[in-house]
Amino acid sequence: MEGSRRIGVYVCHCGGNISDVVDVKKVVEEISKEKDVAVAKDFMFMCSEAGQKLIEDDLRSGKVNAIVVASCSPRLHESTFRSAIARAGGNPYMYYHVDIREECSWVHEDNKEEATSKAIRQVKMAVAYLRHAEPLSKIRVKCEQSVLIIGGGIAGLRAALDLAETGIAVH
């Protein structure tokens, strides 16, 4: 699949949380020169419906088949973007989330040039990762539903009783 990778990079302004420090336009400009980057865009709020639609439209049109989003913490929006990718028919595992809010703009607010340089490096690393990534698919693994309770005090006994009442084998 290498060589046929078409990576879309989407950089968020986060309403100024990022773009007040990181030169988002420069990040997009530099990343657009990277091998296998087919699309590089910035948007005020990537997590918004309109921002997600940018990604979905590029996936549906075939412009891209792997996604990098550079925005806030993945804790907040990684699932948001994976869902958008899945809605568009893309593989939600051909995705890399780069945190340039907490890791760049917030920690380097006194040095905008370094914040921008670091953001560019982080996004380039994400592009390199996706360049070599293999698409994944969900699998189901059969497992035995049982639990080992260590400790026979009140908490251990209560846990054992509660789990046993749900039908889980308790040891």
Short mmCIF file of C-alpha atoms in Angstrom, two decimals, residues 16-164:
data_model
loop_
_atom_site.label_atom_id
_atom_site.label_comp_id
_atom_site.label_asym_id
_atom_site.label_seq_id
_atom_site.Cartn_x
_atom_site.Cartn_y
_atom_site.Cartn_z
CA GLY A 16 -7.25 30.95 19.10
CA ASN A 17 -6.05 28.51 21.78
CA ILE A 18 -3.61 27.20 19.19
CA SER A 19 -3.43 29.90 16.51
CA ASP A 20 -2.69 32.72 18.95
CA VAL A 21 0.71 31.06 19.51
CA VAL A 22 1.31 28.55 16.70
CA ASP A 23 1.45 29.92 13.16
CA VAL A 24 -1.14 27.48 11.82
CA LYS A 25 -0.80 28.73 8.23
CA LYS A 26 2.94 28.04 8.32
CA VAL A 27 2.32 24.52 9.69
CA VAL A 28 -0.07 23.82 6.80
CA GLU A 29 2.35 25.31 4.27
CA GLU A 30 5.29 23.19 5.50
CA ILE A 31 3.27 19.98 5.81
CA SER A 32 1.81 20.35 2.33
CA LYS A 33 5.36 19.82 0.98
CA GLU A 34 5.65 16.39 2.64
CA LYS A 35 5.64 13.23 0.56
CA ASP A 36 2.22 11.50 0.48
CA VAL A 37 0.36 14.54 1.86
CA ALA A 38 -2.52 15.01 -0.56
CA VAL A 39 -4.45 17.59 1.45
CA ALA A 40 -3.35 20.08 4.11
CA LYS A 41 -5.95 22.43 5.56
CA ASP A 42 -6.56 24.56 8.60
CA PHE A 43 -9.91 25.34 10.17
CA MET A 44 -11.08 27.36 13.17
CA PHE A 45 -12.71 24.42 15.00
CA MET A 46 -11.90 21.03 13.50
CA CYS A 47 -14.11 19.27 16.06
CA SER A 48 -17.19 21.18 14.85
CA GLU A 49 -19.62 19.61 12.39
CA ALA A 50 -18.17 21.79 9.63
CA GLY A 51 -14.61 20.72 10.52
CA GLN A 52 -15.53 17.06 10.58
CA LYS A 53 -17.30 17.52 7.23
CA LEU A 54 -14.01 18.70 5.67
CA ILE A 55 -12.47 15.36 6.58
CA GLU A 56 -15.51 13.35 5.55
CA ASP A 57 -15.76 15.09 2.15
CA ASP A 58 -12.07 14.51 1.39
CA LEU A 59 -12.40 10.83 2.33
CA ARG A 60 -15.57 10.31 0.30
CA SER A 61 -14.07 12.00 -2.75
CA GLY A 62 -11.00 9.73 -2.59
CA LYS A 63 -8.57 12.62 -2.11
CA VAL A 64 -7.29 11.02 1.12
CA ASN A 65 -7.19 7.59 2.74
CA ALA A 66 -5.35 8.43 5.97
CA ILE A 67 -5.92 11.32 8.37
CA VAL A 68 -3.80 13.47 10.69
CA VAL A 69 -5.59 15.96 12.92
CA ALA A 70 -3.46 18.49 14.78
CA SER A 71 -5.59 20.03 17.49
CA CYS A 72 -6.22 19.73 21.22
CA SER A 73 -5.81 16.69 23.43
CA PRO A 74 -6.80 13.32 21.97
CA ARG A 75 -8.64 12.74 25.25
CA LEU A 76 -11.18 15.30 24.10
CA HIS A 77 -11.66 14.50 20.43
CA GLU A 78 -9.87 11.39 19.20
CA SER A 79 -13.17 9.47 19.20
CA THR A 80 -14.86 12.42 17.45
CA PHE A 81 -12.49 12.18 14.50
CA ARG A 82 -12.43 8.37 14.38
CA SER A 83 -16.24 8.47 14.17
CA ALA A 84 -16.14 11.05 11.37
CA ILE A 85 -13.70 8.87 9.44
CA ALA A 86 -15.92 5.81 9.90
CA ARG A 87 -19.03 7.75 8.79
CA ALA A 88 -17.22 8.65 5.58
CA GLY A 89 -16.33 5.01 4.92
CA GLY A 90 -12.67 5.37 5.91
CA ASN A 91 -10.66 3.19 8.23
CA PRO A 92 -10.78 4.87 11.67
CA TYR A 93 -7.41 3.28 12.50
CA MET A 94 -5.65 5.08 9.64
CA TYR A 95 -5.66 8.13 11.86
CA TYR A 96 -3.13 9.96 14.01
CA HIS A 97 -4.02 12.65 16.51
CA VAL A 98 -1.38 15.31 17.26
CA ASP A 99 -1.85 17.46 20.37
CA ILE A 100 -0.50 20.89 19.44
CA ARG A 101 -2.59 22.80 21.96
CA GLU A 102 -1.29 21.39 25.26
CA GLU A 103 2.08 20.27 23.87
CA CYS A 104 2.93 23.34 21.79
CA SER A 105 0.83 26.45 22.22
CA TRP A 106 0.25 26.18 25.95
CA VAL A 107 3.81 25.25 26.93
CA HIS A 108 5.58 27.59 24.49
CA GLU A 109 3.30 30.63 24.66
CA ASP A 110 6.34 32.86 25.26
CA ASN A 111 8.13 31.54 22.17
CA LYS A 112 5.81 31.47 19.15
CA GLU A 113 8.58 30.52 16.75
CA GLU A 114 9.53 27.43 18.79
CA ALA A 115 5.87 26.50 19.26
CA THR A 116 5.37 26.61 15.48
CA SER A 117 8.57 24.68 14.79
CA LYS A 118 7.63 22.01 17.31
CA ALA A 119 4.12 21.71 15.84
CA ILE A 120 5.60 21.21 12.37
CA ARG A 121 7.93 18.48 13.69
CA GLN A 122 5.09 16.72 15.50
CA VAL A 123 2.84 16.74 12.45
CA LYS A 124 5.70 15.52 10.23
CA MET A 125 6.17 12.59 12.62
CA ALA A 126 2.46 11.76 12.39
CA VAL A 127 2.66 11.83 8.58
CA ALA A 128 5.69 9.50 8.70
CA TYR A 129 3.79 7.13 10.98
CA LEU A 130 0.78 6.97 8.63
CA ARG A 131 3.01 6.62 5.61
CA HIS A 132 4.01 3.18 6.91
CA ALA A 133 0.90 2.20 8.88
CA GLU A 134 -1.18 -0.78 7.90
CA PRO A 135 -4.97 -0.55 8.02
CA LEU A 136 -6.46 -2.38 11.00
CA SER A 137 -9.86 -3.92 11.42
CA LYS A 138 -11.89 -4.77 14.49
CA ILE A 139 -11.66 -8.33 15.70
CA ARG A 140 -13.62 -10.24 18.31
CA VAL A 141 -11.78 -12.34 20.81
CA LYS A 142 -13.66 -14.96 22.76
CA CYS A 143 -12.83 -14.80 26.43
CA GLU A 144 -13.89 -16.56 29.56
CA GLN A 145 -15.85 -14.35 31.91
CA SER A 146 -14.34 -15.06 35.28
CA VAL A 147 -12.60 -13.06 37.95
CA LEU A 148 -10.13 -13.75 40.73
CA ILE A 149 -10.75 -11.79 43.90
CA ILE A 150 -7.66 -11.31 46.02
CA GLY A 151 -8.55 -10.46 49.59
CA GLY A 152 -11.27 -11.81 51.83
CA GLY A 153 -12.10 -8.64 53.70
CA ILE A 154 -15.35 -6.76 53.44
CA ALA A 155 -14.42 -5.15 50.10
CA GLY A 156 -13.30 -8.47 48.60
CA LEU A 157 -16.43 -10.28 49.78
CA ARG A 158 -18.69 -7.49 48.51
CA ALA A 159 -16.94 -7.52 45.11
CA ALA A 160 -17.25 -11.31 44.90
CA LEU A 161 -20.97 -11.21 45.73
CA ASP A 162 -21.73 -8.40 43.30
CA LEU A 163 -19.83 -10.08 40.44
CA ALA A 164 -21.37 -13.48 41.15
#
